[in-house]
Short mmCIF file of C-alpha atoms in Angstrom, two decimals:
data_model
loop_
_atom_site.label_atom_id
_atom_site.label_comp_id
_atom_site.label_asym_id
_atom_site.label_seq_id
_atom_site.Cartn_x
_atom_site.Cartn_y
_atom_site.Cartn_z
CA MET A 29 -29.94 -7.93 -3.11
CA LYS A 30 -30.02 -5.88 0.08
CA LEU A 31 -26.99 -4.91 2.15
CA VAL A 32 -27.24 -4.41 5.91
CA ASN A 33 -24.06 -3.14 7.58
CA TYR A 34 -24.03 -3.91 11.30
CA THR A 35 -20.45 -2.65 11.71
CA PRO A 36 -19.42 0.95 12.41
CA TRP A 37 -17.20 0.98 9.31
CA PRO A 38 -18.28 2.76 6.11
CA HIS A 39 -18.74 0.35 3.22
CA LEU A 40 -18.51 0.14 -0.54
CA LEU A 41 -20.39 -2.59 -2.46
CA PHE A 42 -19.67 -3.10 -6.16
CA GLU A 43 -19.84 -5.74 -8.86
CA ARG A 44 -16.97 -7.26 -10.82
CA ARG A 45 -16.46 -10.28 -13.07
CA ASP A 46 -13.86 -12.98 -12.73
CA THR A 47 -11.62 -14.48 -15.43
CA PHE A 48 -14.50 -16.80 -16.47
CA ASP A 49 -16.98 -13.92 -16.86
CA ARG A 50 -18.88 -14.87 -13.71
CA PRO A 51 -20.37 -11.98 -11.67
CA LEU A 52 -18.83 -11.27 -8.29
CA GLY A 53 -19.95 -9.08 -5.44
CA VAL A 54 -17.18 -7.17 -3.67
CA LEU A 55 -17.80 -5.62 -0.27
CA ALA A 56 -15.10 -3.35 1.16
CA LEU A 57 -15.36 -1.92 4.68
CA GLN A 58 -12.86 0.71 5.79
CA GLY A 59 -12.29 1.78 9.37
CA THR A 60 -10.52 4.97 10.48
CA PHE A 61 -8.33 4.82 13.59
CA ALA A 62 -6.21 7.25 15.56
CA ILE A 63 -2.58 6.27 16.07
CA ASP A 64 -1.36 6.71 19.64
CA GLU A 65 2.31 6.46 20.52
CA SER A 66 2.02 3.50 22.88
CA ALA A 67 -1.53 2.12 22.74
CA PRO A 68 -3.58 -0.03 20.33
CA LEU A 69 -5.17 1.71 17.35
CA ARG A 70 -8.21 3.64 18.52
CA ALA A 71 -11.36 3.71 16.40
CA LEU A 72 -12.75 7.19 15.84
CA ARG A 73 -16.36 8.16 16.35
CA GLU A 74 -16.28 10.16 13.11
CA GLN A 75 -15.37 7.68 10.37
CA ALA A 76 -13.98 8.83 7.03
CA PRO A 77 -15.76 7.57 3.89
CA VAL A 78 -14.21 4.71 1.95
CA GLN A 79 -11.36 5.94 -0.24
CA VAL A 80 -12.56 5.06 -3.74
CA GLY A 81 -9.89 6.40 -6.13
CA ASP A 82 -6.11 6.57 -6.01
CA VAL A 83 -4.59 9.79 -4.67
CA HIS A 84 -1.28 10.85 -6.23
CA ARG A 85 1.19 13.40 -4.91
CA GLY A 86 1.03 15.30 -8.20
CA ASP A 87 0.55 14.43 -11.85
CA PRO A 88 -0.60 10.76 -11.91
CA ALA A 89 1.80 10.09 -14.79
CA THR A 90 4.88 11.35 -12.99
CA SER A 91 4.30 11.13 -9.22
CA SER A 92 3.96 8.47 -6.55
CA LEU A 93 0.79 7.34 -4.83
CA LYS A 94 -0.14 8.94 -1.54
CA ARG A 95 -3.07 6.59 -0.97
CA ALA A 96 -4.57 3.71 -2.96
CA GLY A 97 -8.28 3.35 -3.58
CA ALA A 98 -10.27 0.47 -2.11
CA THR A 99 -11.76 -0.86 -5.37
CA ALA A 100 -9.55 -3.93 -5.81
CA THR A 101 -11.52 -7.06 -6.65
CA PHE A 102 -9.38 -9.37 -4.52
CA LYS A 103 -5.99 -9.33 -2.79
CA PRO A 104 -4.30 -12.72 -2.27
CA LYS A 105 -2.48 -11.40 0.83
CA SER A 106 -2.64 -8.52 3.27
CA GLU A 107 -0.42 -5.52 2.66
CA ILE A 108 0.96 -2.49 4.47
CA HIS A 109 1.12 1.06 3.11
CA VAL A 110 2.99 3.85 4.91
CA ASP A 111 2.77 7.56 4.11
CA ALA A 112 5.21 9.12 6.54
CA VAL A 113 8.32 11.22 7.11
CA ALA A 114 11.43 9.70 8.68
CA HIS A 115 12.57 11.91 11.57
CA ALA A 116 16.12 11.92 12.89
CA PRO A 117 16.51 10.50 16.43
CA THR A 118 16.36 13.27 19.07
CA GLY A 119 15.56 15.71 16.27
CA LYS A 120 19.20 16.55 15.58
CA PRO A 121 20.54 16.67 11.99
CA ARG A 122 22.23 13.48 10.77
CA THR A 123 23.60 12.19 7.50
CA SER A 124 21.70 8.89 7.94
CA TRP A 125 19.62 6.91 10.42
CA PRO A 126 17.56 3.69 10.51
CA ILE A 127 13.80 3.30 10.41
CA ARG A 128 11.61 0.25 10.97
CA ILE A 129 8.11 -0.77 9.90
CA ARG A 130 6.78 -3.86 11.65
CA VAL A 131 3.29 -5.32 11.68
CA GLY A 132 2.98 -8.82 13.07
CA LYS A 133 5.39 -11.15 11.27
CA LEU A 134 6.32 -8.54 8.65
CA GLN A 135 9.33 -6.31 9.32
CA GLN A 136 11.07 -3.87 7.00
CA ASP A 137 14.30 -2.20 8.13
CA LEU A 138 15.58 0.69 6.05
CA VAL A 139 18.13 3.48 6.21
CA VAL A 140 17.39 7.04 5.15
CA ARG A 141 20.08 9.53 4.14
CA GLY A 142 20.34 13.24 3.73
CA PRO A 143 20.29 14.88 0.26
CA HIS A 144 23.31 14.20 -1.95
CA GLN A 145 24.08 14.14 -5.65
CA TRP A 146 26.01 12.17 -8.21
CA ARG A 147 28.09 14.24 -10.62
CA HIS A 148 29.90 13.13 -13.73
CA ALA A 149 33.52 14.07 -14.38
CA PRO A 150 35.67 13.31 -17.44
CA VAL A 151 37.66 10.06 -17.07
CA LEU A 152 36.49 9.56 -13.46
CA GLY A 153 32.83 9.06 -14.41
CA TRP A 154 30.01 9.39 -11.86
CA ARG A 155 30.97 10.19 -8.30
CA LYS A 156 28.84 10.60 -5.18
CA GLY A 157 28.99 13.94 -3.40
CA ALA A 158 28.89 14.61 0.33
CA ILE A 159 25.66 13.87 2.20
CA GLU A 160 24.01 16.87 3.78
CA PRO A 161 22.83 16.34 7.38
CA CYS A 162 19.08 16.72 7.80
CA THR A 163 16.29 15.98 10.26
CA GLU A 164 13.55 14.76 7.89
CA VAL A 165 13.30 12.48 4.85
CA PRO A 166 9.83 11.95 3.31
CA LEU A 167 9.26 8.27 2.56
CA HIS A 168 8.18 8.90 -1.02
CA ASP A 169 9.02 6.84 -4.09
CA GLU A 170 10.57 9.96 -5.57
CA LEU A 171 13.44 9.57 -3.06
CA ALA A 172 13.90 5.82 -3.60
CA PHE A 173 15.96 4.21 -6.34
CA GLY A 174 14.43 4.53 -9.81
CA GLY A 175 13.79 7.16 -12.44
CA SER A 176 13.27 7.69 -16.15
CA HIS A 177 15.25 9.48 -18.87
CA ARG A 178 14.75 10.46 -22.48
CA ILE A 179 17.63 9.07 -24.54
CA ASP A 180 17.71 9.49 -28.33
CA GLY A 181 14.02 10.35 -28.33
CA LYS A 182 12.98 7.28 -26.32
CA ILE A 183 11.99 6.95 -22.66
CA VAL A 184 14.26 4.60 -20.71
CA GLU A 185 12.99 3.89 -17.18
CA GLU A 186 13.36 1.76 -14.10
CA ARG A 187 10.03 -0.06 -14.43
CA ARG A 188 9.75 -0.79 -10.71
CA ASN A 189 9.82 2.94 -9.90
CA PRO A 190 9.78 5.33 -12.87
CA VAL A 191 9.35 8.36 -10.57
CA GLY A 192 12.44 7.64 -8.43
CA THR A 193 16.03 8.81 -8.67
CA GLY A 194 19.48 7.30 -9.16
CA PHE A 195 18.77 5.23 -12.28
CA LEU A 196 21.68 5.90 -14.68
CA PRO A 197 21.23 4.03 -17.98
CA ARG A 198 23.83 3.99 -20.73
CA GLY A 199 23.65 7.10 -22.88
CA ILE A 200 22.28 9.44 -20.22
CA ASP A 201 23.11 13.14 -20.43
CA THR A 202 26.07 13.60 -18.08
CA ARG A 203 26.00 17.38 -17.88
CA ASP A 204 23.53 17.65 -15.01
CA PRO A 205 23.91 16.14 -11.53
CA ILE A 206 21.51 13.39 -10.46
CA ALA A 207 19.97 13.25 -6.99
CA ALA A 208 21.01 10.02 -5.26
CA PRO A 209 18.45 7.75 -3.54
CA GLN A 210 17.79 8.65 0.07
CA ILE A 211 15.88 5.49 1.07
CA VAL A 212 17.90 2.26 1.01
CA ALA A 213 17.96 -1.17 2.63
CA VAL A 214 19.96 -1.66 5.82
CA ASP A 215 22.00 -4.46 4.25
CA GLU A 216 22.33 -2.80 0.86
CA PRO A 217 25.87 -2.87 -0.60
CA LEU A 218 27.65 0.41 -1.18
CA HIS A 219 25.38 2.09 -3.69
CA LEU A 220 27.67 3.24 -6.45
CA PRO A 221 26.45 5.42 -9.32
CA GLY A 222 25.31 3.17 -12.15
CA SER A 223 24.47 0.20 -9.92
CA ARG A 224 20.93 -1.13 -9.91
CA VAL A 225 19.07 -2.08 -6.74
CA ALA A 226 15.48 -2.73 -5.68
CA PRO A 227 13.47 0.44 -4.97
CA ARG A 228 12.79 0.76 -1.23
CA GLY A 229 9.58 2.75 -1.04
CA CYS A 230 6.96 2.44 1.69
CA GLY A 231 3.75 3.73 0.16
CA PRO A 232 1.41 2.08 -2.34
CA ILE A 233 2.63 1.79 -5.93
CA PRO A 234 0.57 2.68 -9.04
CA SER A 235 -0.75 -0.02 -11.33
CA TYR A 236 1.73 0.88 -14.08
CA PHE A 237 4.78 0.12 -11.88
CA ALA A 238 6.36 -3.33 -12.11
CA PRO A 239 5.55 -5.92 -10.86
CA ARG A 240 1.88 -4.86 -10.88
CA CYS A 241 1.79 -4.09 -14.60
CA ASP A 242 3.28 -7.51 -15.41
CA ARG A 243 0.30 -9.28 -13.78
CA ILE A 244 -2.49 -7.90 -15.95
CA GLY A 245 -2.36 -10.81 -18.37
CA THR A 246 -2.61 -10.94 -22.15
CA ILE A 247 -4.15 -7.82 -23.62
CA ASP A 248 -4.55 -8.49 -27.36
CA ALA A 249 -7.08 -8.36 -30.20
CA ARG A 250 -8.71 -11.63 -29.10
CA TRP A 251 -9.21 -10.33 -25.58
CA LEU A 252 -10.64 -7.07 -26.89
CA ALA A 253 -13.06 -8.88 -29.21
CA GLU A 254 -14.12 -11.73 -26.93
CA LYS A 255 -13.45 -10.87 -23.28
CA TRP A 256 -13.47 -7.12 -22.72
CA PRO A 257 -14.46 -5.69 -20.23
CA CYS A 258 -13.61 -8.86 -18.29
CA VAL A 259 -10.01 -9.39 -17.20
CA PRO A 260 -7.87 -11.73 -19.34
CA GLU A 261 -7.92 -15.45 -18.61
CA ASP A 262 -4.31 -15.28 -17.42
CA PHE A 263 -4.92 -12.26 -15.17
CA ASP A 264 -3.07 -12.55 -11.85
CA TYR A 265 -5.03 -11.13 -8.88
CA ALA A 266 -1.69 -10.21 -7.29
CA HIS A 267 -1.98 -7.23 -9.65
CA TYR A 268 -4.12 -5.70 -6.91
CA GLN A 269 -1.27 -5.95 -4.38
CA ALA A 270 -0.36 -2.26 -4.32
CA ALA A 271 2.27 -2.43 -1.58
CA HIS A 272 5.99 -2.58 -2.25
CA PRO A 273 7.00 -6.26 -2.36
CA ASP A 274 8.69 -6.06 1.05
CA LEU A 275 5.42 -4.84 2.61
CA VAL A 276 3.18 -7.65 1.35
CA TYR A 277 2.24 -9.78 4.35
CA PRO A 278 2.85 -13.56 4.34
CA GLY A 279 -0.86 -14.40 4.38
CA TYR A 280 -3.72 -12.44 5.93
CA LEU A 281 -3.66 -10.32 9.05
CA LYS A 282 -6.10 -11.42 11.76
CA GLY A 283 -6.16 -8.28 13.88
CA ASP A 284 -4.38 -7.69 17.22
CA GLU A 285 -0.89 -7.99 15.63
CA PRO A 286 1.75 -5.70 17.18
CA ILE A 287 2.82 -2.55 15.34
CA GLU A 288 6.24 -0.90 15.53
CA LEU A 289 7.02 2.27 13.55
CA VAL A 290 10.49 3.50 14.47
CA HIS A 291 11.64 7.10 13.92
CA LEU A 292 8.47 8.07 12.07
CA LEU A 293 7.20 10.63 14.59
CA PRO A 294 8.30 14.27 14.87
CA GLY A 295 11.45 14.51 16.95
CA GLY A 296 12.45 10.97 16.06
CA GLY A 297 9.82 9.23 18.16
CA SER A 298 8.35 5.78 17.53
CA VAL A 299 4.97 4.09 17.63
CA LEU A 300 4.45 0.89 19.64
CA SER A 301 0.86 -0.12 19.02
CA ALA A 302 -1.31 -2.99 17.83
CA LEU A 303 -4.06 -3.67 15.34
CA PRO A 304 -7.56 -3.82 16.84
CA ASP A 305 -8.79 -7.31 17.70
CA TRP A 306 -12.10 -7.02 15.89
CA ARG A 307 -13.05 -9.75 13.44
CA VAL A 308 -15.23 -8.63 10.55
CA TRP A 309 -17.31 -11.24 8.71
CA THR A 310 -20.08 -11.40 6.12
CA LEU A 311 -23.33 -13.34 6.21
CA LEU A 312 -25.03 -14.25 2.93
CA ARG A 313 -28.76 -15.00 3.17
CA LEU A 314 -30.17 -16.99 0.25
CA GLY A 315 -33.73 -17.17 -1.00
CA ASP A 316 -34.18 -20.78 0.15
CA GLY A 317 -33.44 -19.82 3.76
CA ARG A 318 -29.81 -20.91 3.85
CA MET A 319 -27.23 -18.69 5.52
CA LEU A 320 -23.57 -18.75 4.56
CA ARG A 321 -20.83 -17.21 6.67
CA TRP A 322 -18.42 -15.81 4.08
CA PRO A 323 -14.70 -15.04 4.53
CA THR A 324 -13.89 -11.37 5.01
CA GLN A 325 -10.20 -10.53 5.09
CA LEU A 326 -8.30 -7.61 6.57
CA ASP A 327 -6.26 -7.08 3.40
CA THR A 328 -4.98 -3.49 3.64
CA VAL A 329 -3.50 -1.40 6.45
CA HIS A 330 -2.57 2.17 5.55
CA PHE A 331 -0.64 4.30 8.05
CA ASP A 332 -0.80 8.06 7.49
CA LEU A 333 1.82 9.78 9.66
CA ALA A 334 2.68 12.55 7.19
CA SER A 335 1.29 15.40 9.29
CA PRO A 336 3.67 17.20 11.67
CA ASP A 337 0.80 17.09 14.19
CA PRO A 338 0.61 13.58 15.76
CA SER A 339 -3.04 14.13 16.65
CA GLU A 340 -3.76 14.01 12.91
CA HIS A 341 -2.07 10.62 12.38
CA ARG A 342 -4.45 7.95 11.12
CA ALA A 343 -4.60 4.29 10.23
CA TYR A 344 -7.10 3.05 7.65
CA LEU A 345 -8.00 -0.65 7.77
CA THR A 346 -9.80 -2.29 4.86
CA TRP A 347 -11.71 -5.57 5.15
CA ARG A 348 -12.92 -7.22 1.93
CA ALA A 349 -15.38 -9.98 1.08
CA VAL A 350 -15.66 -11.40 -2.46
CA PHE A 351 -18.65 -13.64 -3.16
CA PRO A 352 -20.53 -15.03 -6.19
CA LEU A 353 -23.60 -13.13 -7.29
CA SER A 354 -26.67 -15.19 -8.06
CA ALA A 355 -30.42 -14.76 -8.28
CA SER A 356 -30.81 -16.66 -5.00
CA LEU A 357 -28.76 -14.14 -3.01
CA ARG A 358 -31.28 -11.99 -1.12
CA ARG A 359 -29.36 -10.21 1.58
CA VAL A 360 -25.75 -9.47 2.55
CA GLU A 361 -24.94 -8.63 6.16
CA SER A 362 -21.68 -7.21 7.51
CA ARG A 363 -21.00 -8.20 11.09
CA MET A 364 -18.21 -7.82 13.61
CA THR A 365 -17.08 -9.55 16.78
CA ARG A 366 -14.29 -8.90 19.23
CA SER A 367 -12.37 -11.36 21.35
CA ASP A 368 -13.62 -9.75 24.56
CA GLN A 369 -17.14 -9.35 23.07
CA ARG A 370 -16.97 -5.56 23.23
CA SER A 371 -17.67 -4.32 19.70
CA ARG A 372 -18.46 -0.69 20.41
CA VAL A 373 -16.46 2.02 18.70
CA GLU A 374 -14.48 4.02 21.20
CA ALA A 375 -14.88 7.76 21.18
CA ALA A 376 -12.03 9.85 19.90
#
């Protein structure tokens, strides 16, 4: 099988097997775009290679994901990942302020807060301290609700975000203060110490976080003896959805959807942009002369606005095609069209 990539996007072609042990070809194409404050995403002449592996902020066992690799077999829906810092409006210190992430029909409104702690006092129990005004809050899972603690020799954790903060299980050591979550939902009730809420992160989540880890299927002796290395029969492909649940799109993105990223630029600025209107598709050429146009979905949009220099801000778009592998498949072609028929990559 030969691959010919007629698009400007770097590609990654690999083989997987489905739940019935049938071979699949997976083609991922990943484009790199500059993010301008008030213009559509702009494709760069120099394209970054496809991100293969996950990138953590520190120890993979104890830190959040900075960027997810592109080696998923299949994603049932598109998803949005955001690696950014929330900046206070006008750049002046505040105890809290809102942020917004919107792509097409998906919108997530959150509130970020300055650093504050929960302290335990006899009789009174846990109490929240004063919030310190600040100008920046990194949108990392470490600052969202969650956490893990060792209690009586066992690890007790918030499975949806073991690296977060604010999780106070029964039996926790009360001598040390606990950092309170700094990323919360706009409509979240008063977050009292000991209450349990959904983590409100923005970046991709590791495969061992819930709900991803609950979608792997049945891993037992029968699977190990009869199916390994194939995925279990009850494997749920939503396992590959690495975004926080609120950032999983209702279906697939087409391209050209509007983008709104509020208070995620230095000084409290916002991005009003749009996805590019390119359509990527795959052509399968078979040995008998047939040609099949195969679905290729824009399934991942990753915004990287972490740098204090806006000229370094990037968006990474991943298109994926999943097709059956057979002896009759001779050639795979990646192609691209644009609504105005201009498919050239614009210079940076």
